[in-house]
Coordinates of C-alpha atoms in Angstrom, one line a residue:
M1 CA 30.0 -33.2 -0.6
R2 CA 28.1 -33.7 2.6
V3 CA 28.3 -29.9 3.3
I4 CA 27.1 -29.1 -0.2
R5 CA 24.2 -31.6 0.2
S6 CA 23.3 -30.0 3.5
I7 CA 23.3 -26.5 2.0
H8 CA 21.2 -27.7 -0.9
K9 CA 18.8 -29.3 1.5
V10 CA 18.4 -26.1 3.5
L11 CA 17.9 -24.0 0.4
S12 CA 15.3 -26.5 -1.0
E13 CA 13.4 -26.4 2.3
F14 CA 13.6 -22.6 2.4
K15 CA 12.2 -22.4 -1.2
R16 CA 9.5 -24.9 -0.4
R17 CA 8.3 -23.0 2.6
N18 CA 8.3 -19.7 0.8
H19 CA 6.5 -20.9 -2.3
L20 CA 8.4 -18.5 -4.5
D21 CA 9.3 -19.5 -8.1
Y22 CA 12.7 -18.2 -9.1
F23 CA 12.0 -18.3 -12.8
P24 CA 8.2 -18.2 -13.3
L25 CA 8.5 -16.9 -16.9
R26 CA 9.1 -20.5 -18.1
R27 CA 5.4 -21.3 -17.4
S28 CA 4.3 -18.5 -19.7
L29 CA 6.6 -19.7 -22.5
R30 CA 5.3 -23.2 -22.5
G31 CA 3.1 -23.6 -25.6
Y32 CA 3.8 -20.0 -26.7
N33 CA 2.2 -19.5 -30.1
T34 CA 1.9 -17.0 -32.9
I35 CA -1.4 -15.5 -31.7
Q36 CA 0.1 -14.8 -28.2
A37 CA 3.2 -13.3 -29.8
K38 CA 1.1 -10.9 -32.0
G39 CA -0.9 -9.8 -29.0
D40 CA 2.2 -9.3 -26.9
L41 CA 4.0 -7.4 -29.6
R42 CA 1.0 -5.1 -30.1
A43 CA 0.7 -4.4 -26.4
G44 CA 4.5 -4.0 -26.0
I45 CA 4.6 -1.3 -28.8
N46 CA 1.6 0.6 -27.3
V47 CA 3.1 0.5 -23.8
A48 CA 6.6 1.6 -25.0
L49 CA 5.1 4.6 -26.8
L50 CA 3.6 5.7 -23.4
A51 CA 6.5 4.5 -21.2
F52 CA 9.3 6.4 -23.0
P53 CA 7.9 9.9 -22.6
Q54 CA 6.4 9.1 -19.2
G55 CA 9.9 8.0 -18.1
M56 CA 11.2 11.5 -18.9
A57 CA 8.3 13.1 -17.1
Y58 CA 8.8 11.1 -14.0
A59 CA 12.5 11.7 -13.9
A60 CA 11.7 15.4 -14.1
I61 CA 9.3 15.0 -11.1
A62 CA 12.1 13.4 -9.1
G63 CA 14.5 16.1 -10.1
L64 CA 16.8 13.7 -11.9
P65 CA 18.3 13.7 -15.5
I66 CA 15.6 12.4 -17.9
Q67 CA 17.7 9.4 -18.9
Y68 CA 17.2 7.9 -15.5
G69 CA 13.5 7.6 -16.2
I70 CA 14.1 6.2 -19.7
F71 CA 16.6 3.6 -18.5
A72 CA 14.3 2.6 -15.6
S73 CA 11.4 2.1 -18.0
A74 CA 13.5 -0.2 -20.0
I75 CA 15.3 -2.2 -17.3
A76 CA 12.3 -2.7 -15.0
A77 CA 10.0 -3.7 -17.8
M78 CA 12.4 -6.3 -19.0
L79 CA 13.6 -7.7 -15.6
G80 CA 10.4 -7.6 -13.5
P81 CA 8.3 -10.1 -15.5
I82 CA 11.1 -12.7 -15.6
F83 CA 10.8 -13.1 -11.8
S84 CA 7.1 -12.2 -11.3
G85 CA 5.6 -14.1 -14.1
S86 CA 2.6 -11.8 -14.3
R87 CA 1.1 -10.2 -17.3
F88 CA -0.9 -7.7 -15.2
I89 CA 1.8 -5.4 -13.9
V90 CA 4.2 -3.3 -16.0
L91 CA 7.0 -2.0 -13.9
G92 CA 8.7 1.4 -14.3
P93 CA 8.9 4.9 -12.8
T94 CA 5.6 6.1 -11.3
N95 CA 4.2 9.4 -10.0
A96 CA 4.1 8.2 -6.4
T97 CA 7.7 7.0 -6.2
S98 CA 9.0 10.0 -8.2
V99 CA 7.5 12.6 -6.0
L100 CA 8.7 10.7 -2.9
V101 CA 12.2 10.8 -4.2
F102 CA 12.1 14.5 -4.9
A103 CA 10.5 15.4 -1.6
S104 CA 12.7 13.1 0.5
F105 CA 15.9 14.4 -1.1
L106 CA 14.7 17.9 -0.6
S107 CA 14.0 17.4 3.1
L108 CA 17.4 15.8 3.5
G109 CA 19.0 18.8 1.9
V110 CA 20.5 16.9 -1.0
M111 CA 21.6 19.3 -3.8
A112 CA 21.1 18.5 -7.5
D113 CA 24.7 17.4 -8.1
E114 CA 24.5 15.1 -5.0
K115 CA 21.4 13.2 -6.2
I116 CA 23.2 11.1 -8.8
P117 CA 25.3 8.9 -6.4
L118 CA 22.5 8.8 -3.8
I119 CA 19.7 7.7 -6.2
S120 CA 21.5 4.5 -7.2
L121 CA 22.1 3.5 -3.6
T122 CA 18.4 4.4 -2.7
V123 CA 17.1 2.2 -5.5
L124 CA 19.5 -0.6 -4.6
L125 CA 18.3 -0.6 -0.9
S126 CA 14.7 -0.4 -2.0
G127 CA 15.2 -3.5 -4.2
I128 CA 16.9 -5.4 -1.4
F129 CA 14.1 -4.5 1.0
L130 CA 11.5 -5.7 -1.6
V131 CA 13.3 -9.0 -2.1
M132 CA 13.6 -9.6 1.7
G133 CA 9.9 -8.7 2.0
A134 CA 9.0 -11.3 -0.6
F135 CA 10.7 -14.1 1.3
L136 CA 9.2 -12.9 4.6
K137 CA 5.7 -12.7 2.9
V138 CA 5.3 -9.0 3.8
A139 CA 2.9 -8.5 0.9
N140 CA 0.3 -10.5 2.8
L141 CA 0.2 -7.7 5.3
I142 CA -0.4 -5.0 2.8
Q143 CA -4.1 -5.8 2.7
Y144 CA -4.4 -4.3 6.2
I145 CA -3.3 -0.9 5.0
S146 CA -6.2 1.4 4.7
R147 CA -7.1 2.8 1.3
S148 CA -7.5 6.2 3.0
V149 CA -3.7 6.2 3.6
V150 CA -3.0 5.7 -0.1
T151 CA -5.6 8.2 -1.2
G152 CA -4.3 10.9 1.2
Y153 CA -0.7 10.3 0.0
I154 CA -1.5 10.3 -3.7
T155 CA -3.7 13.4 -3.5
A156 CA -1.0 15.3 -1.6
A157 CA 1.7 14.0 -4.0
A158 CA -0.3 15.2 -7.0
I159 CA -0.6 18.7 -5.5
Y160 CA 3.1 18.7 -4.7
I161 CA 3.8 17.7 -8.3
I162 CA 1.7 20.5 -9.8
V163 CA 3.1 23.2 -7.5
N164 CA 6.7 22.2 -8.0
Q165 CA 6.4 22.2 -11.8
L166 CA 4.8 25.6 -12.1
K167 CA 8.2 27.4 -12.1
K168 CA 9.4 25.4 -15.1
A169 CA 6.1 26.0 -17.0
L170 CA 6.5 29.7 -16.4
G171 CA 10.1 29.8 -17.4
F172 CA 12.0 30.8 -14.2
E173 CA 14.0 28.9 -11.6
I174 CA 13.9 29.1 -7.8
T175 CA 16.4 27.7 -5.2
L176 CA 14.8 25.6 -2.6
P177 CA 16.6 25.7 0.8
Q178 CA 17.2 22.5 2.9
G179 CA 14.1 21.2 4.6
S180 CA 11.7 23.0 2.3
T181 CA 8.1 22.1 2.6
F182 CA 5.1 22.5 0.4
L183 CA 4.4 25.9 1.8
T184 CA 8.0 27.0 1.1
V185 CA 7.6 25.9 -2.5
I186 CA 4.4 27.9 -2.9
W187 CA 5.9 31.0 -1.3
L188 CA 9.0 31.0 -3.5
T189 CA 7.0 30.3 -6.6
L190 CA 4.8 33.3 -5.9
K191 CA 7.8 35.5 -5.3
G192 CA 9.3 34.4 -8.6
L193 CA 6.2 35.3 -10.7
P194 CA 7.6 38.7 -11.8
A195 CA 10.4 36.7 -13.5
T196 CA 8.0 34.8 -15.8
H197 CA 9.4 34.2 -19.3
W198 CA 6.4 35.0 -21.5
P199 CA 7.4 33.0 -24.6
T200 CA 7.8 30.0 -22.3
F201 CA 4.4 30.7 -20.7
L202 CA 2.8 30.9 -24.2
L203 CA 4.4 27.6 -25.2
S204 CA 3.2 26.0 -21.9
V205 CA -0.4 27.2 -22.4
T206 CA -0.4 25.9 -26.0
A207 CA 1.0 22.5 -24.9
F208 CA -1.6 22.1 -22.1
G209 CA -4.4 23.0 -24.6
L210 CA -3.1 20.5 -27.1
Y211 CA -2.8 17.7 -24.6
W212 CA -6.2 18.4 -23.1
V213 CA -7.9 18.1 -26.5
L214 CA -6.0 14.9 -27.4
D215 CA -6.7 13.4 -24.1
R216 CA -10.4 14.2 -24.3
R217 CA -11.1 13.1 -27.9
Y218 CA -8.4 10.6 -28.8
K219 CA -7.7 8.6 -25.7
L220 CA -6.3 5.6 -27.6
L221 CA -3.5 7.7 -29.1
P222 CA 0.0 8.1 -27.5
N223 CA -1.0 11.7 -26.5
V224 CA 2.1 12.4 -24.4
A225 CA 4.4 11.4 -27.2
I226 CA 2.4 13.4 -29.8
T227 CA 2.3 16.5 -27.6
L228 CA 6.1 16.3 -27.1
V229 CA 6.8 16.0 -30.8
V230 CA 4.4 18.8 -31.9
M231 CA 5.5 21.2 -29.2
S232 CA 9.2 20.4 -29.8
V233 CA 8.7 21.6 -33.4
A234 CA 6.9 24.7 -32.1
G235 CA 9.6 25.4 -29.5
F236 CA 12.3 25.1 -32.2
A237 CA 10.4 27.6 -34.4
M238 CA 9.9 29.9 -31.5
N239 CA 13.6 29.9 -30.5
N240 CA 14.4 30.8 -34.1
L241 CA 12.0 33.7 -34.0
L242 CA 13.3 34.9 -30.7
G243 CA 16.9 34.8 -31.8
N244 CA 16.3 36.6 -35.1
F245 CA 13.7 39.3 -34.2
T246 CA 13.9 39.9 -30.4
D247 CA 16.3 40.2 -27.5
L248 CA 14.4 37.8 -25.3
A249 CA 16.1 34.7 -24.0
P250 CA 15.3 31.5 -25.8
V251 CA 13.0 28.8 -24.5
I252 CA 15.1 26.4 -22.4
T253 CA 15.2 22.8 -23.7
L254 CA 16.4 19.5 -22.3
T255 CA 19.8 18.1 -22.7
A256 CA 20.3 15.2 -25.1
V257 CA 20.3 11.7 -23.8
D258 CA 23.7 10.0 -24.4
A259 CA 22.8 6.3 -24.3
T260 CA 26.4 5.4 -25.0
Q261 CA 27.1 6.2 -21.3
W262 CA 24.5 3.6 -20.2
R263 CA 26.6 1.0 -18.6
F264 CA 27.0 -1.1 -15.5
S265 CA 28.0 0.8 -12.4
F266 CA 28.1 -0.3 -8.7
P267 CA 26.5 2.2 -6.3
D268 CA 28.6 3.7 -3.5
I269 CA 27.6 1.8 -0.3
S270 CA 29.6 3.7 2.3
G271 CA 28.1 3.6 5.7
D272 CA 27.3 7.3 5.9
L273 CA 25.3 7.3 2.7
V274 CA 23.4 4.1 3.6
S275 CA 22.3 5.6 6.9
Q276 CA 21.3 8.8 5.1
V277 CA 18.9 7.1 2.6
A278 CA 17.9 3.9 4.4
S279 CA 14.6 5.2 5.8
V280 CA 13.7 6.7 2.4
S281 CA 14.5 3.4 0.6
L282 CA 12.3 1.5 3.0
V283 CA 9.3 3.8 2.5
I284 CA 9.9 3.7 -1.3
A285 CA 9.8 -0.1 -1.1
F286 CA 6.7 0.0 1.0
L287 CA 4.9 2.4 -1.4
S288 CA 6.0 0.3 -4.4
V289 CA 4.5 -2.9 -3.2
L290 CA 1.4 -1.1 -2.0
E291 CA 1.0 0.6 -5.4
G292 CA 2.0 -2.3 -7.6
T293 CA -0.1 -5.1 -5.9
S294 CA -3.2 -2.9 -5.7
I295 CA -3.0 -2.4 -9.5
G296 CA -2.2 -6.0 -10.2
K297 CA -5.0 -7.4 -8.0
S298 CA -7.5 -5.1 -9.8
L299 CA -6.5 -6.3 -13.2
A300 CA -6.2 -10.0 -12.1
S301 CA -9.7 -10.0 -10.7
R302 CA -11.0 -8.7 -14.0
A303 CA -9.4 -11.7 -15.7
G304 CA -10.8 -14.1 -13.1
Q305 CA -7.3 -14.9 -11.8
K306 CA -5.5 -14.4 -8.5
L307 CA -2.3 -12.4 -8.1
D308 CA 0.6 -13.8 -6.0
S309 CA 1.6 -10.6 -4.3
N310 CA 4.8 -12.0 -2.8
Q311 CA 6.0 -13.3 -6.2
E312 CA 5.3 -9.8 -7.7
M313 CA 7.3 -8.3 -4.8
L314 CA 10.2 -10.5 -5.7
G315 CA 10.1 -9.4 -9.4
M316 CA 9.8 -5.7 -8.3
G317 CA 12.8 -6.1 -6.0
I318 CA 15.0 -7.6 -8.6
A319 CA 13.9 -5.0 -11.1
N320 CA 14.9 -2.2 -8.8
I321 CA 18.3 -3.9 -8.1
G322 CA 18.8 -3.9 -11.9
C323 CA 17.9 -0.3 -12.1
A324 CA 20.4 0.6 -9.4
F325 CA 23.2 -1.0 -11.4
Y326 CA 22.2 0.6 -14.7
Q327 CA 21.4 4.2 -13.8
G328 CA 17.7 3.9 -13.2
M329 CA 15.3 5.4 -10.8
P330 CA 12.9 3.5 -8.5
A331 CA 10.4 1.3 -10.3
S332 CA 6.9 0.3 -9.2
G333 CA 3.7 -1.0 -10.8
S334 CA 2.4 1.7 -13.2
L335 CA -1.3 2.1 -13.3
T336 CA -1.4 3.7 -16.8
R337 CA 1.0 1.3 -18.4
S338 CA -0.5 -1.7 -16.8
Q339 CA -4.0 -0.7 -17.8
L340 CA -2.8 0.0 -21.4
N341 CA -1.0 -3.3 -21.5
W342 CA -4.2 -5.1 -20.5
V343 CA -6.6 -3.3 -22.9
S344 CA -4.0 -3.8 -25.7
G345 CA -4.4 -7.6 -25.4
A346 CA -1.3 -8.8 -23.7
F347 CA -1.3 -12.5 -23.3
T348 CA 1.9 -13.1 -21.3
P349 CA 4.7 -11.2 -19.5
M350 CA 6.5 -11.1 -22.8
A351 CA 4.5 -7.9 -23.6
S352 CA 6.3 -6.1 -20.8
I353 CA 9.7 -7.4 -21.9
I354 CA 9.0 -6.3 -25.5
S355 CA 8.1 -2.8 -24.3
G356 CA 11.3 -2.6 -22.3
I357 CA 13.4 -3.7 -25.3
I358 CA 11.7 -1.0 -27.4
C359 CA 12.4 1.7 -24.7
A360 CA 16.1 0.6 -24.7
I361 CA 16.2 0.9 -28.5
G362 CA 14.5 4.3 -28.2
A363 CA 17.2 5.5 -25.7
Y364 CA 19.9 4.9 -28.4
S365 CA 17.9 6.1 -31.4
L366 CA 15.8 8.9 -30.0
G367 CA 18.1 10.1 -27.2
P368 CA 19.9 12.7 -29.2
F369 CA 16.6 14.3 -30.2
T370 CA 15.5 15.0 -26.6
R371 CA 17.5 18.2 -26.8
F372 CA 14.7 19.8 -28.8
I373 CA 12.1 19.2 -26.1
P374 CA 11.3 22.4 -24.2
V375 CA 11.6 22.0 -20.4
S376 CA 8.3 23.9 -20.0
V377 CA 6.4 21.4 -22.2
L378 CA 7.6 18.5 -20.2
A379 CA 6.6 20.4 -17.0
V380 CA 3.1 20.9 -18.4
L381 CA 2.7 17.2 -19.2
V382 CA 3.8 16.5 -15.6
I383 CA 1.2 18.9 -14.3
A384 CA -1.4 17.2 -16.4
I385 CA -0.4 13.9 -15.0
G386 CA -0.6 15.4 -11.5
F387 CA -4.2 16.5 -12.1
S388 CA -5.1 13.0 -13.3
L389 CA -4.0 11.6 -10.0
I390 CA -6.6 13.6 -8.0
N391 CA -9.5 11.1 -8.0
R392 CA -12.5 13.1 -6.8
H393 CA -14.8 10.1 -6.6
V394 CA -12.4 8.1 -4.4
I395 CA -11.7 11.2 -2.2
R396 CA -15.5 11.7 -1.7
V397 CA -16.0 8.1 -0.8
V398 CA -13.1 8.1 1.7
W399 CA -14.2 11.4 3.2
N400 CA -17.9 10.5 3.7
A401 CA -17.6 6.8 4.6
T402 CA -16.6 6.9 8.2
G403 CA -15.0 9.2 10.7
S404 CA -11.9 6.9 10.9
D405 CA -11.4 7.1 7.2
R406 CA -11.7 10.9 7.3
I407 CA -9.1 11.2 10.1
V408 CA -6.7 8.9 8.3
F409 CA -7.0 10.7 5.0
A410 CA -6.7 14.1 6.6
T411 CA -3.7 13.0 8.7
T412 CA -1.8 11.6 5.7
F413 CA -2.7 14.4 3.4
L414 CA -1.7 17.2 5.8
A415 CA 1.5 15.4 6.9
A416 CA 2.5 15.0 3.3
L417 CA 2.1 18.6 2.5
L418 CA 3.3 20.2 5.7
I419 CA 6.0 17.8 6.9
R420 CA 7.5 15.1 4.6
L421 CA 6.0 12.6 2.2
D422 CA 7.8 9.6 3.5
F423 CA 6.9 10.4 7.1
A424 CA 3.2 10.9 6.0
I425 CA 2.9 7.3 4.9
I426 CA 4.3 6.1 8.2
L427 CA 2.1 8.4 10.2
G428 CA -1.0 7.6 8.1
T429 CA -0.4 3.9 8.4
A430 CA 0.1 4.2 12.2
T431 CA -3.1 6.2 12.6
S432 CA -5.0 3.7 10.5
V433 CA -3.8 0.8 12.7
L434 CA -4.5 2.6 15.9
L435 CA -8.0 3.5 14.9
F436 CA -8.6 -0.1 13.8
L437 CA -7.4 -1.4 17.1
R438 CA -9.6 1.1 18.9
K439 CA -12.7 -0.2 17.0
A440 CA -11.7 -3.8 17.4
A441 CA -11.1 -3.3 21.2
Q442 CA -14.6 -2.1 22.0
P443 CA -16.7 -5.2 22.7
E444 CA -20.2 -4.6 24.0
L445 CA -22.6 -6.8 25.9
T446 CA -26.4 -6.5 25.6
E447 CA -28.6 -8.3 28.1
F448 CA -31.3 -10.6 26.8
T449 CA -33.9 -12.8 28.6
Q450 CA -36.1 -15.7 27.6
D451 CA -39.9 -15.2 27.3
D452 CA -42.5 -17.8 28.0
A453 CA -42.1 -19.2 24.5
G454 CA -38.4 -19.7 25.0
Q455 CA -37.5 -16.8 22.6
L456 CA -34.6 -14.4 23.4
T457 CA -35.9 -10.8 23.8
P458 CA -34.1 -7.7 25.0
L459 CA -34.6 -6.8 28.6
S460 CA -36.9 -3.8 29.3
D461 CA -35.8 -1.2 31.8
Q462 CA -37.9 -2.8 34.5
D463 CA -36.5 -6.3 33.7
S464 CA -32.9 -5.0 33.8
E465 CA -33.2 -4.6 37.5
A466 CA -33.6 -8.3 38.0
T467 CA -30.8 -10.3 39.7
P468 CA -30.0 -13.6 38.0
E469 CA -28.0 -16.4 39.7
I470 CA -26.7 -17.8 36.4
S471 CA -25.6 -15.5 33.5
I472 CA -24.8 -16.7 30.0
V473 CA -22.4 -14.4 28.2
H474 CA -22.0 -14.9 24.4
V475 CA -18.7 -13.5 23.2
E476 CA -18.2 -12.5 19.6
G477 CA -15.2 -11.0 17.9
D478 CA -11.5 -10.7 18.7
L479 CA -10.1 -11.2 22.1
F480 CA -6.6 -10.0 21.2
F481 CA -4.4 -7.8 23.5
G482 CA -6.2 -4.6 22.6
A483 CA -9.6 -5.9 23.6
S484 CA -8.7 -8.0 26.6
E485 CA -8.7 -5.4 29.3
I486 CA -12.1 -3.9 28.1
F487 CA -13.5 -7.5 28.0
R488 CA -12.3 -8.2 31.5
D489 CA -13.8 -4.9 32.9
Q490 CA -17.2 -5.6 31.2
M491 CA -17.2 -9.1 32.6
R492 CA -16.6 -7.6 36.1
R493 CA -19.6 -5.4 35.6
V494 CA -21.7 -8.4 34.7
C495 CA -20.6 -10.0 38.0
E496 CA -21.6 -7.0 40.1
K497 CA -25.1 -8.3 40.8
A498 CA -25.3 -9.6 44.3
S499 CA -27.3 -12.8 43.6
L500 CA -25.1 -13.9 40.7
K501 CA -23.3 -17.2 41.4
I502 CA -22.2 -18.6 38.0
V503 CA -21.2 -17.1 34.7
V504 CA -21.2 -19.4 31.6
L505 CA -18.9 -17.9 28.9
K506 CA -19.7 -19.0 25.3
M507 CA -16.5 -18.7 23.2
R508 CA -17.4 -20.3 19.9
N509 CA -17.1 -16.9 18.1
A510 CA -14.2 -15.5 20.1
Y511 CA -11.0 -15.3 18.0
H512 CA -7.3 -14.5 18.2
L513 CA -6.7 -15.2 21.9
D514 CA -3.2 -14.3 23.0
A515 CA -1.2 -14.1 26.2
T516 CA -2.9 -10.8 27.3
S517 CA -6.4 -12.3 26.9
V518 CA -5.2 -15.4 28.9
L519 CA -3.9 -13.2 31.7
A520 CA -7.2 -11.2 31.7
L521 CA -9.2 -14.5 32.1
E522 CA -6.9 -15.5 35.0
E523 CA -7.5 -12.1 36.7
L524 CA -11.3 -12.5 36.1
I525 CA -11.3 -16.0 37.6
R526 CA -9.4 -14.8 40.7
Y527 CA -11.8 -11.9 41.1
M528 CA -14.8 -14.2 40.8
R529 CA -13.5 -16.7 43.3
E530 CA -12.9 -13.9 45.8
Q531 CA -16.6 -13.1 45.4
D532 CA -17.5 -16.8 45.8
R533 CA -18.5 -17.2 42.1
T534 CA -17.6 -19.7 39.4
L535 CA -16.7 -19.2 35.7
L536 CA -17.7 -22.0 33.2
I537 CA -16.3 -21.8 29.7
T538 CA -18.3 -23.5 26.9
E539 CA -18.2 -23.9 23.1
V540 CA -14.4 -23.6 23.2
R541 CA -12.8 -24.2 19.8
K542 CA -9.7 -26.4 19.4
D543 CA -7.3 -23.5 18.9
A544 CA -8.5 -21.9 22.1
I545 CA -8.2 -25.2 24.0
R546 CA -4.6 -25.5 22.7
I547 CA -3.8 -22.0 24.0
F548 CA -5.5 -22.8 27.4
K549 CA -3.3 -25.9 27.7
N550 CA 0.0 -24.3 26.6
S551 CA -0.5 -21.4 29.0
G552 CA -1.7 -23.5 31.9
L553 CA -5.0 -21.6 32.1
I554 CA -6.9 -24.9 31.8
E555 CA -5.6 -25.9 35.3
V556 CA -6.6 -22.5 36.7
I557 CA -10.2 -22.8 35.3
G558 CA -10.4 -26.5 36.1
R559 CA -10.9 -29.1 33.4
E560 CA -14.4 -29.9 34.8
N561 CA -15.4 -26.3 34.0
I562 CA -14.4 -26.3 30.3
F563 CA -16.7 -27.7 27.7
P564 CA -15.2 -28.0 24.1
D565 CA -17.2 -27.0 21.1
N566 CA -19.0 -29.8 19.1
P567 CA -19.6 -28.5 15.5
S568 CA -21.9 -31.4 14.8
N569 CA -24.1 -30.6 17.8
P570 CA -23.7 -26.8 18.5
T571 CA -25.9 -26.7 21.6
I572 CA -24.6 -29.8 23.5
A573 CA -21.6 -28.0 25.1
T574 CA -23.8 -25.2 26.6
A575 CA -26.3 -27.8 27.7
K576 CA -23.5 -29.6 29.6
A577 CA -22.3 -26.3 31.1
L578 CA -25.8 -25.5 32.3
R579 CA -26.1 -29.0 33.9
R580 CA -22.7 -28.3 35.6
A581 CA -24.0 -24.9 36.8
M582 CA -27.1 -26.6 38.3
Q583 CA -24.9 -29.1 40.0
L584 CA -22.8 -26.3 41.5
M585 CA -26.1 -24.7 42.7
G586 CA -27.0 -27.9 44.5
G587 CA -29.5 -29.1 41.9
K588 CA -32.1 -26.3 42.6
E589 CA -33.8 -24.3 39.8
A590 CA -32.1 -21.0 39.1
D591 CA -32.9 -17.7 37.4
V592 CA -30.9 -17.7 34.2
R593 CA -30.0 -14.5 32.3
I594 CA -28.5 -14.6 28.8
Y595 CA -26.0 -12.0 27.5
L596 CA -25.2 -11.8 23.8
G597 CA -22.2 -10.0 22.3
K598 CA -23.6 -7.1 20.4
S599 CA -22.1 -6.3 17.0
K600 CA -19.7 -3.4 17.2
K601 CA -20.9 0.0 16.5
A602 CA -20.0 1.6 13.2
A603 CA -16.8 3.5 13.3
T604 CA -17.1 7.2 14.3

């Protein structure tokens, strides 16, 4: 019993520290009423009418049997809200994760018949990574990923989707060799153009025109579903005509979905397979939380609420684990389904659960009829979805905002098209972080002086030749490891003037000190002492004082040379430091020069 109590205590403490709720749906069900139920039912039906055909389309993008998209739409929509407790995100297959699965398997040389055992393992590992990330609060770090990375990836993925579906829309097949890139797909597609099946091409053009008209004029209708139904009838009629009056091959259609085969199955977790897909699974998990939380935060802000990203990450992880056991593909937060759920008046997470139940019913009742859907029509709808992902406004903003955004976007975009999609996300994120560190690690000092009225004014070229005995340096910004060396070198340049005796360092607005910045200060102090000069540090906040004490720097500087910040009297610390400086100067009057930390330049 003592062991059980100890385990329970440890688990309780772990739960308390992580602030995760393991069954948040119960909060939504308290006081659940008829009005909420009607709103959730209406939203659930609308979302299901979109999710069912979208699931097929996304499975086609990933190069998987269409039932994997349908099953994932059902499982993720039902499981996710139970553990996320949010009404803002509807989980299921998405464009971003689907094209990542396709491109990653292609680069790994995975053939069509090898995808089935690998996809379940990939989804399982992605779910495990997401659950682990939720407990480690990884979602809190997502805010530091540049929007330029996401925009570059999504734009490249959209182009990849469009190009890869052209062969199906034109009615011919191509064999992609291992390690194929975007350029390989384009070249093989161009080579295959003479093999275009013209009845299929005609059907594709008609399908695109129908969807375009519906999407422009009747946005509130389930246009994907309507296009599939109408064009399936047209395809059936065309095949009858082709069979009776011509020698042309029929239009190829999908295979029927046999939902009776939808059952629990445990993925193969052999070591070789895990090592093969682990990196892909990690990137899928990363992209899923990035995509899902950005959508959820946008909708939550419109409702005047705050989204718990780590709780959403937990729900997303469990949903993916469920998909892995029930023949589903990776699930993330869907922009179109989440938006539709919101505008349809969903009150609680039950709306998503209802849509999942309807998709599951549809898999059994409508699955046999999918054999009438032309492959080319589904490809055309996938192409249309791909075009919708290219957001020209966002691309224009990202490209014109700053040079750093432009570099990150271009790096991610080109890497996604020319190398690999999963690698592009990693490379784009690394580039974004490096450029941020470069900007954050460029502190500048501008010299100011006091006029006769006591006002601070910039030094003129003539005044800049003056040689002060006491310099006041105002530091603003981060003094983390990336900025420490530059700060130290700039301070050395401040100390180069021959008459300088004392430097007063104001640190009220200096943040994020670390071991590197402490060592840089130590080196600066030694350098100044070698030059017979003294460093005084003033307006030091409590967190910096603690770092000074823990590292032993306070003894190196000297307690008498440190003046803690006093928020109630902001100038008292610097006044004390100046009195200390005068004392070190022997009480005589000194020429005082003031330096202020200049705000960083705009990124270039």
